[in-house]
Structure formats: C-alpha cells, structure tokens
CSV table of C-alpha atoms and ligand atoms in Angstrom, one decimal:
chain,number,residue,atom,x,y,z
A,56,MET,CA,-15.1,64.5,108.9
A,57,SER,CA,-12.7,67.3,109.8
A,58,PHE,CA,-11.5,70.0,107.5
A,59,PRO,CA,-9.1,70.7,106.0
A,60,PRO,CA,-7.3,67.3,105.6
A,61,ARG,CA,-4.4,67.0,108.0
A,62,PRO,CA,-1.1,65.2,107.3
A,63,ARG,CA,-1.1,61.8,109.0
A,64,HIS,CA,1.5,60.6,111.4
A,65,THR,CA,2.0,57.0,112.5
A,66,THR,CA,4.1,55.4,115.2
A,67,LEU,CA,6.0,53.5,112.4
A,68,SER,CA,7.2,56.7,110.8
A,69,PRO,CA,8.2,59.2,113.5
A,70,ARG,CA,9.0,62.8,112.4
A,71,PRO,CA,12.7,62.9,111.4
A,72,ASN,CA,15.0,65.0,113.6
A,73,SER,CA,16.9,66.1,110.6
A,74,TYR,CA,16.6,66.1,106.8
A,75,ALA,CA,19.9,64.1,106.4
A,76,GLY,CA,18.1,61.2,104.8
A,77,MET,CA,16.0,63.2,102.4
A,78,GLY,CA,18.6,63.7,99.7
A,79,ASP,CA,18.2,60.1,98.6
A,80,VAL,CA,14.5,60.4,98.6
A,81,LEU,CA,14.5,63.5,96.5
A,82,THR,CA,17.1,62.3,94.0
A,83,GLY,CA,15.2,59.0,93.8
A,84,ARG,CA,12.0,60.7,92.8
A,85,ARG,CA,10.7,59.8,89.4
A,86,LYS,CA,10.4,62.5,86.7
A,87,GLN,CA,6.9,63.8,86.3
A,88,SER,CA,5.5,62.7,82.9
A,89,ILE,CA,3.7,64.9,80.5
A,90,LEU,CA,1.9,63.7,77.4
A,91,VAL,CA,1.7,66.1,74.5
A,92,VAL,CA,-1.1,65.5,72.0
A,93,ASP,CA,-0.8,67.6,68.8
A,94,ASP,CA,-1.4,66.5,65.2
A,95,ASN,CA,1.2,69.1,64.1
A,96,ALA,CA,4.5,67.3,64.4
A,97,VAL,CA,6.6,70.5,64.6
A,98,ASN,CA,4.5,71.9,67.5
A,99,ALA,CA,4.5,68.5,69.3
A,100,VAL,CA,8.2,68.1,69.1
A,101,LEU,CA,8.8,71.7,70.1
A,102,LEU,CA,6.7,71.3,73.2
A,103,LYS,CA,8.2,68.0,74.0
A,104,GLU,CA,11.7,69.5,73.8
A,105,MET,CA,10.8,72.5,75.9
A,106,LEU,CA,9.4,70.2,78.6
A,107,ALA,CA,12.4,67.8,78.5
A,108,SER,CA,14.8,70.8,78.9
A,109,HIS,CA,13.0,71.5,82.2
A,110,GLY,CA,13.5,68.0,83.5
A,111,TYR,CA,10.1,66.5,82.7
A,112,SER,CA,9.7,63.2,81.0
A,113,ALA,CA,7.7,64.2,77.9
A,114,ILE,CA,6.2,62.1,75.2
A,115,ALA,CA,4.6,63.5,72.1
A,116,VAL,CA,1.9,61.8,70.0
A,117,GLN,CA,-0.1,63.1,67.0
A,118,SER,CA,-3.6,61.7,67.4
A,119,ALA,CA,-6.2,60.9,70.0
A,120,ALA,CA,-5.9,57.2,69.2
A,121,ALA,CA,-2.1,57.3,69.9
A,122,ALA,CA,-2.8,59.2,73.1
A,123,GLU,CA,-5.2,56.6,74.3
A,124,ALA,CA,-2.7,53.8,73.7
A,125,GLU,CA,0.0,55.8,75.5
A,126,ILE,CA,-2.3,56.5,78.5
A,127,ARG,CA,-3.2,52.8,78.7
A,128,ARG,CA,0.5,51.9,78.7
A,129,GLU,CA,1.3,54.4,81.4
A,130,ALA,CA,-0.9,57.2,82.8
A,131,PRO,CA,0.9,60.5,82.5
A,132,ASP,CA,0.8,63.2,85.3
A,133,LEU,CA,-0.4,65.8,82.9
A,134,ILE,CA,-1.8,66.0,79.4
A,135,LEU,CA,-1.3,69.0,77.0
A,136,LEU,CA,-4.0,68.5,74.4
A,137,ASP,CA,-4.5,70.3,71.1
A,138,VAL,CA,-8.2,71.1,70.3
A,139,VAL,CA,-8.2,70.5,66.6
A,140,MET,CA,-7.1,67.1,65.4
A,141,PRO,CA,-8.2,64.8,62.6
A,142,GLY,CA,-10.4,61.9,63.8
A,143,LYS,CA,-11.3,62.3,67.5
A,144,THR,CA,-11.0,65.9,68.5
A,145,GLY,CA,-9.3,67.2,71.7
A,146,TYR,CA,-12.7,67.9,73.3
A,147,GLU,CA,-13.9,64.3,72.7
A,148,LEU,CA,-10.8,62.8,74.1
A,149,CYS,CA,-10.9,65.2,77.1
A,150,ARG,CA,-14.5,64.4,77.8
A,151,GLU,CA,-13.8,60.6,77.6
A,152,LEU,CA,-10.8,60.9,79.9
A,153,LYS,CA,-12.7,63.0,82.5
A,154,GLU,CA,-15.6,60.5,82.5
A,155,ASP,CA,-13.3,57.5,83.2
A,156,SER,CA,-12.7,57.0,86.9
A,157,LYS,CA,-9.1,55.8,86.1
A,158,THR,CA,-8.1,58.9,84.2
A,159,ARG,CA,-10.4,61.7,85.4
A,160,LEU,CA,-7.8,63.1,87.9
A,161,ILE,CA,-5.1,63.6,85.3
A,162,PRO,CA,-4.9,67.4,84.7
A,163,ILE,CA,-5.7,68.3,81.1
A,164,VAL,CA,-4.5,71.6,79.6
A,165,MET,CA,-6.2,72.4,76.3
A,166,ILE,CA,-4.3,74.3,73.7
A,167,THR,CA,-6.5,76.8,71.8
A,168,GLY,CA,-6.2,79.6,69.3
A,169,LEU,CA,-5.7,83.2,70.4
A,170,SER,CA,-9.3,84.5,70.6
A,171,ASP,CA,-11.3,81.3,70.6
A,172,ARG,CA,-13.7,81.9,73.4
A,173,GLU,CA,-16.0,79.2,72.0
A,174,ASP,CA,-13.1,76.8,72.1
A,175,ARG,CA,-12.7,77.5,75.8
A,176,LEU,CA,-16.4,77.1,76.5
A,177,LYS,CA,-16.3,73.8,74.8
A,178,GLY,CA,-13.2,72.8,76.7
A,179,ILE,CA,-14.8,73.7,80.0
A,180,GLU,CA,-17.8,71.6,79.1
A,181,ALA,CA,-15.5,68.7,78.2
A,182,GLY,CA,-13.9,69.0,81.7
A,183,ALA,CA,-10.5,70.7,80.8
A,184,ASP,CA,-8.5,71.9,83.8
A,185,ASP,CA,-6.8,74.8,82.2
A,186,PHE,CA,-6.0,76.4,78.8
A,187,LEU,CA,-2.9,77.6,76.9
A,188,THR,CA,-3.2,80.0,74.0
A,189,LYS,CA,-1.2,79.7,70.8
A,190,PRO,CA,1.6,80.9,70.4
A,191,ILE,CA,2.8,79.3,73.6
A,192,TYR,CA,5.3,81.2,75.6
A,193,SER,CA,7.6,79.2,77.9
A,194,GLU,CA,6.8,81.3,81.1
A,195,GLU,CA,3.1,80.7,80.7
A,196,LEU,CA,3.6,77.0,79.8
A,197,PHE,CA,5.7,76.3,82.9
A,198,ALA,CA,3.5,78.4,85.2
A,199,ARG,CA,0.5,76.2,84.2
A,200,VAL,CA,2.5,72.9,84.2
A,201,THR,CA,4.1,73.6,87.6
A,202,SER,CA,0.9,74.5,89.3
A,203,LEU,CA,-1.1,71.6,87.8
A,204,LEU,CA,1.6,69.1,88.5
A,205,LYS,CA,1.7,70.3,92.1
A,206,LEU,CA,-2.0,69.6,92.3
A,207,LYS,CA,-1.4,66.2,90.7
A,208,GLU,CA,1.1,65.4,93.4
A,209,PHE,CA,-1.6,66.1,96.0
A,210,THR,CA,-4.0,63.9,94.3
A,211,ASP,CA,-1.5,61.1,94.1
A,212,GLU,CA,-0.5,61.4,97.8
A,213,LEU,CA,-3.8,61.9,99.5
A,214,GLU,CA,-5.7,58.7,100.1
A,215,THR,CA,-9.3,59.5,100.2
A,216,ALA,CA,-11.4,61.1,97.5
A,217,ASP,CA,-13.0,63.5,99.9
A,218,SER,CA,-9.5,64.8,100.9
A,219,VAL,CA,-8.5,65.1,97.3
A,220,LEU,CA,-11.6,67.2,96.4
A,221,CYS,CA,-11.4,69.4,99.5
A,222,THR,CA,-7.7,70.1,98.7
A,223,LEU,CA,-8.7,71.1,95.2
A,224,GLY,CA,-11.3,73.4,96.6
A,225,LEU,CA,-8.7,75.1,98.7
A,226,SER,CA,-6.4,75.4,95.7
A,227,VAL,CA,-9.2,77.2,93.8
A,228,GLU,CA,-9.5,79.5,96.8
A,229,ALA,CA,-5.7,80.1,96.8
A,230,ARG,CA,-5.9,81.5,93.3
A,231,ASP,CA,-7.8,84.5,94.6
A,232,PRO,CA,-5.8,86.2,97.5
A,233,TYR,CA,-9.0,88.1,98.6
A,234,THR,CA,-10.8,84.9,99.5
A,235,GLU,CA,-8.4,83.5,102.0
A,236,GLY,CA,-10.1,81.4,104.7
A,237,HIS,CA,-13.4,81.7,102.8
A,238,CYS,CA,-14.0,77.9,102.4
A,239,GLU,CA,-13.2,77.2,106.1
A,240,ARG,CA,-15.6,80.0,107.3
A,241,LEU,CA,-18.3,78.8,105.0
A,242,SER,CA,-17.9,75.2,106.0
A,243,ARG,CA,-18.2,76.1,109.7
A,244,ASN,CA,-21.2,78.6,109.3
A,245,ALA,CA,-23.1,76.2,106.9
A,246,MET,CA,-22.8,73.4,109.4
A,247,ASP,CA,-23.8,75.6,112.3
A,248,LEU,CA,-26.8,76.8,110.4
A,249,GLY,CA,-27.7,73.3,109.5
A,250,ARG,CA,-27.6,72.3,113.1
A,251,PHE,CA,-29.6,75.3,114.1
A,252,LEU,CA,-32.3,74.2,111.6
A,253,GLY,CA,-32.2,70.6,112.9
A,254,VAL,CA,-31.3,68.9,109.7
A,255,GLU,CA,-30.0,65.3,109.7
A,256,GLU,CA,-26.3,64.6,110.4
A,257,GLU,CA,-25.6,63.4,106.8
A,258,CYS,CA,-26.8,66.8,105.6
A,259,ILE,CA,-24.6,68.6,108.2
A,260,VAL,CA,-21.6,66.7,106.8
A,261,ALA,CA,-22.7,67.6,103.2
A,262,LEU,CA,-22.8,71.3,104.2
A,263,GLY,CA,-19.3,71.1,105.7
A,264,ARG,CA,-18.0,69.6,102.4
A,265,GLY,CA,-20.0,72.1,100.4
A,266,GLY,CA,-18.1,74.9,102.0
A,267,TYR,CA,-14.9,73.5,100.5
A,268,LEU,CA,-16.3,72.2,97.2
A,269,HIS,CA,-19.0,74.7,96.1
A,270,ASP,CA,-16.6,76.7,93.9
A,271,LEU,CA,-14.5,73.8,92.8
A,272,GLY,CA,-15.6,74.3,89.1
A,273,LYS,CA,-13.6,77.6,89.1
A,274,ILE,CA,-10.6,75.5,88.5
A,275,ALA,CA,-11.7,75.7,84.8
A,276,VAL,CA,-12.1,79.5,84.9
A,277,PRO,CA,-9.0,81.3,83.6
A,278,ASP,CA,-7.1,83.6,86.0
A,279,GLU,CA,-7.8,86.8,84.0
A,280,ILE,CA,-11.6,86.2,84.4
A,281,LEU,CA,-11.4,85.0,88.0
A,282,LYS,CA,-9.4,88.0,89.2
A,283,LYS,CA,-11.3,90.6,87.3
A,284,GLY,CA,-14.1,90.5,89.9
A,285,THR,CA,-16.5,92.9,88.1
A,286,ASP,CA,-17.2,94.2,84.6
A,287,LEU,CA,-17.0,90.8,83.0
A,288,THR,CA,-17.8,90.8,79.3
A,289,PRO,CA,-20.8,88.7,78.2
A,290,ALA,CA,-18.4,86.0,77.0
A,291,GLU,CA,-16.4,86.0,80.2
A,292,TRP,CA,-19.6,85.9,82.2
A,293,GLU,CA,-20.7,82.8,80.3
A,294,ILE,CA,-17.5,81.1,81.3
A,295,MET,CA,-17.9,82.1,84.9
A,296,LYS,CA,-21.5,80.9,85.0
A,297,GLN,CA,-20.3,77.4,84.1
A,298,HIS,CA,-18.5,76.8,87.4
A,299,PRO,CA,-21.4,75.2,89.3
A,300,VAL,CA,-21.9,72.8,86.3
A,301,THR,CA,-18.1,72.0,86.1
A,302,GLY,CA,-17.9,71.5,89.9
A,303,GLU,CA,-20.9,69.2,89.9
A,304,ARG,CA,-19.4,67.1,87.1
A,305,ILE,CA,-16.0,66.7,88.9
A,306,CYS,CA,-17.7,65.5,92.0
A,307,ARG,CA,-20.5,63.4,90.4
A,308,PRO,CA,-18.6,60.1,90.2
A,309,LEU,CA,-18.2,60.0,94.0
A,310,LYS,CA,-21.2,58.4,95.7
A,311,SER,CA,-20.1,59.9,99.1
A,312,LEU,CA,-20.8,63.4,97.6
A,313,ARG,CA,-24.4,62.6,96.6
A,314,LEU,CA,-25.8,65.3,98.9
A,315,VAL,CA,-23.1,67.8,98.1
A,316,LEU,CA,-23.9,67.8,94.3
A,317,PRO,CA,-27.1,70.1,94.6
A,318,ILE,CA,-25.1,72.5,96.8
A,319,ILE,CA,-22.4,72.8,94.1
A,320,ARG,CA,-24.9,73.0,91.3
A,321,TYR,CA,-27.5,75.4,92.8
A,322,HIS,CA,-25.5,77.8,95.0
A,323,HIS,CA,-26.0,80.7,92.6
A,324,GLU,CA,-29.7,80.2,92.0
A,325,HIS,CA,-32.0,83.0,93.1
A,326,SER,CA,-35.5,82.8,94.6
A,327,ASP,CA,-36.9,85.0,91.8
A,328,GLY,CA,-35.5,82.8,89.0
A,329,SER,CA,-32.7,85.3,88.0
A,330,GLY,CA,-29.8,83.0,89.1
A,331,TYR,CA,-27.7,80.5,87.2
A,332,PRO,CA,-27.1,77.9,85.8
A,333,ASP,CA,-30.7,76.6,85.8
A,334,GLY,CA,-32.8,79.6,86.6
A,335,LEU,CA,-34.7,77.7,89.3
A,336,ARG,CA,-37.3,79.6,91.4
A,337,ASP,CA,-38.1,79.7,95.1
A,338,GLY,CA,-39.7,76.3,95.7
A,339,GLU,CA,-37.4,74.5,93.3
A,340,ILE,CA,-34.1,75.3,95.1
A,341,PRO,CA,-33.4,72.5,97.6
A,342,LEU,CA,-32.6,73.5,101.3
A,343,LEU,CA,-28.9,72.7,101.4
A,344,PRO,CA,-27.9,75.0,98.6
A,345,ARG,CA,-30.0,77.7,100.1
A,346,VAL,CA,-28.2,77.3,103.4
A,347,LEU,CA,-24.8,77.5,101.7
A,348,GLN,CA,-25.9,80.5,99.7
A,349,VAL,CA,-26.9,82.5,102.7
A,350,VAL,CA,-23.6,81.9,104.5
A,351,ASP,CA,-21.7,82.6,101.2
A,352,ILE,CA,-23.4,85.9,100.7
A,353,TYR,CA,-22.7,87.0,104.3
A,354,ASP,CA,-19.0,86.1,104.0
A,355,ALA,CA,-18.7,87.9,100.6
A,356,LEU,CA,-20.3,91.1,102.1
A,357,ARG,CA,-18.0,90.9,105.2
A,358,THR,CA,-14.9,90.6,103.0
A,359,ALA,CA,-13.0,93.4,101.3
A,360,ARG,CA,-12.3,93.0,97.6
A,361,PRO,CA,-10.4,95.3,95.2
A,362,TYR,CA,-13.7,96.8,94.0
A,363,LYS,CA,-15.6,97.1,97.4
A,364,PRO,CA,-14.9,97.5,101.1
A,365,ALA,CA,-15.9,95.0,103.7
A,366,LEU,CA,-19.3,95.7,105.4
A,367,GLY,CA,-19.8,95.5,109.2
A,368,HIS,CA,-22.1,92.8,110.6
A,369,ASP,CA,-25.1,95.2,110.9
A,370,GLN,CA,-24.7,96.6,107.4
A,371,ALA,CA,-24.3,93.1,106.0
A,372,ALA,CA,-27.5,92.0,107.8
A,373,GLN,CA,-29.4,95.0,106.5
A,374,THR,CA,-28.2,94.4,102.9
A,375,MET,CA,-29.1,90.7,103.0
A,376,ARG,CA,-32.6,91.3,104.5
A,377,ALA,CA,-33.3,93.9,101.8
A,378,GLU,CA,-32.0,91.6,99.0
A,379,ALA,CA,-34.1,88.7,100.4
A,380,ARG,CA,-37.2,91.0,100.3
A,381,SER,CA,-36.4,91.9,96.7
A,382,GLY,CA,-36.5,88.2,95.7
A,383,LEU,CA,-32.8,87.1,95.7
A,384,TRP,CA,-32.5,85.0,98.8
A,385,ASP,CA,-34.8,82.9,101.1
A,386,GLU,CA,-36.1,85.5,103.6
A,387,GLU,CA,-36.9,83.0,106.3
A,388,LEU,CA,-33.5,81.4,106.1
A,389,VAL,CA,-31.7,84.8,106.2
A,390,ALA,CA,-33.6,85.4,109.5
A,391,ASP,CA,-32.6,81.9,110.8
A,392,PHE,CA,-29.0,82.6,109.9
A,393,PHE,CA,-28.8,85.8,111.9
A,394,ALA,CA,-30.7,84.1,114.8
A,395,MET,CA,-28.0,81.4,114.7
A,396,LEU,CA,-25.2,84.0,114.8
A,397,ASP,CA,-26.9,85.8,117.7
A,398,GLN,CA,-27.2,82.5,119.6
A,399,ARG,CA,-23.6,81.6,118.9
A,400,GLN,CA,-22.5,85.0,120.2
A,401,GLN,CA,-24.5,84.5,123.4
A,402,VAL,CA,-22.9,81.1,124.0
A,403,ALA,CA,-19.4,82.4,123.4
B,208,FE2,FE1,-19.7,80.1,93.2
C-alpha cells in the first residue's frame, strides 16, 4: 500500500483541458444535509434556520427515536446532537451510531453546556467527533460544520476504508501546523525500522498505516487542548489521554487494521508502567507499538514546537538513550533505530 492516497485517473475520464463543463456539475450538487437533534424545540428550530440560511438542507427532530427514524429514511452528512434529552440520551444515540457500520462515518457534533468537562469526556467515550458549547455562536457553528462536512466529502468520495482512515489521520495532523509531514515521516521510518528488524511483511504494512493512524483519536480532542501543547490542566490531560482509545475504537471495525490496533492503543505506554492509557510495563507492550513509539519520539525531538526548539540528530539520540535508560523506552530498540538510520545514511 502506498501513502498518502492518490487521486485516481482512468483512461475513460481524461483530465479536462478546461473547467468549462464544471459549472453544471457544481450547480447540480446536492445540498449537504444536517440533522439537528434537540429536545428543546426553540433551540432545534433556531439551529435549523441558521443552517438553512447558509444553504444546508437541515432537518430538526426532538428525540433520539425520531432521529433514528430520520437516519433510517436518509442518512445525513452531519448530526448536531444535544447531550441531555428525555428517553435515550445523546451519548447513547452517539455510541449506537458509531458502533453501526452503516452510520459510524457520519460526523457527530455533541452540544454541551459551558463548563461540562464531564460531558465532553462522556462524549469522547461515546465516539463524538467534535463539540459545540452553549450558547452557540454562528462563527463557531459554521467553522465546525464546514470542516466536518469537508471531511465527510472525503469519506464519501474515497473508495477504500484504508484510504478513508489515512486521510482522517492527515486531517488530524493538519489541525496542528507544527506537525506538518509528521505522519509521512513516521510511516517511512517505522517501516524501515520494521524491515531492519526483519519483521513479517504484514507487520511492515501495519507500521506504515500506524504512522498515519496512531493519533487518529485526536479528532475528538478540542482545538484549545490540542494546540496548547504543554501545561494542560488535569481535566484537559484526561481528555488528551483518551486519544489512543478513541483511535482504536474508530479503526476496530476494520479487519484489515487488526495489526494496527495495538499500535494505536499502546503508542503512549512506557516501559516503566508510567504511560497511558493502560499503564502497561516493559514485557507487556507489543513490538509494533514500541517501534512506532521510538520513531515518534525521534520525530518529536527533531521538530520545533512553540514551547521548544528542534534538537539536532546527535542531541536527539543522546536524549532518547538517556530516557530509555531511565525506563521510558525500549533501550534495545532505540539502539536498533539509530543503527538503522546509520545504515540508511551509508546507503544514500
Ligand atoms: Fe499520540
């Protein structure tokens, strides 16, 4: 498999020499549909009208049961879902939709109260893609809606699930301007280290995919936390620590990603048990996540962030060896990684 997914060209559809014919195509595009689920009729109608005024086809319903009926009738492109509703709650509906292969790729934005961190945590656990806080301001609403609908267009257009997920991984990367090219470098280095170690071909493929998918769960981490970088509050840190679990859950239904799941879930575990989400220790962390972890740490050290400068290769090597000795990383694998980089350098 090659990364990232490339647009396909066929002999039946040569590239157009001009855009003359595209007007019809554009005007003929259907309106993107958004389902608003809110038991408060006033809120629901208000949201519906705001969306309709921006050219979206919006439908408002006031219960989970009505939402399910509407989704069965025609799956929307996006769902805005209130958390608190009589009967089935927003969380329950969100979880059910995310567990169903027919609806799991519909982006769901959960609408929560102003300071409801707990609501957000529950929403992340239920598989929500993003959050909006009451009162809802139109700029924020349309920023979220536009970006998630763009993502939804990708998911509709791309044909294979692998491509869909790798594109999602890249979209997570795109939210942080300091990580540009990170997924691609990780994918290449992880595959090279896998080859250096002599692992089987299917594991090499999994490492390549892991480079793009390991942080996919950050799709559920709000921008203000993701871009903060350091000094997260305990509550923000709890949200951040969910990303391996969220990412694993998104990818779990795909059998083709069986070997990638441990990479996603365990890429923040530490040899001394101080990592997350499961606090595994040395012998409990499988090889593939350890491989991705080593290349991930190296890339993070070599990249400048707002709160730290980029380290040179030798400084990064020194730091990683010291951290491995202190119990964070697999010491042997760190040595293998630098041996692989040396070998690659000699060949080049
Ligand atoms: Fe991560």
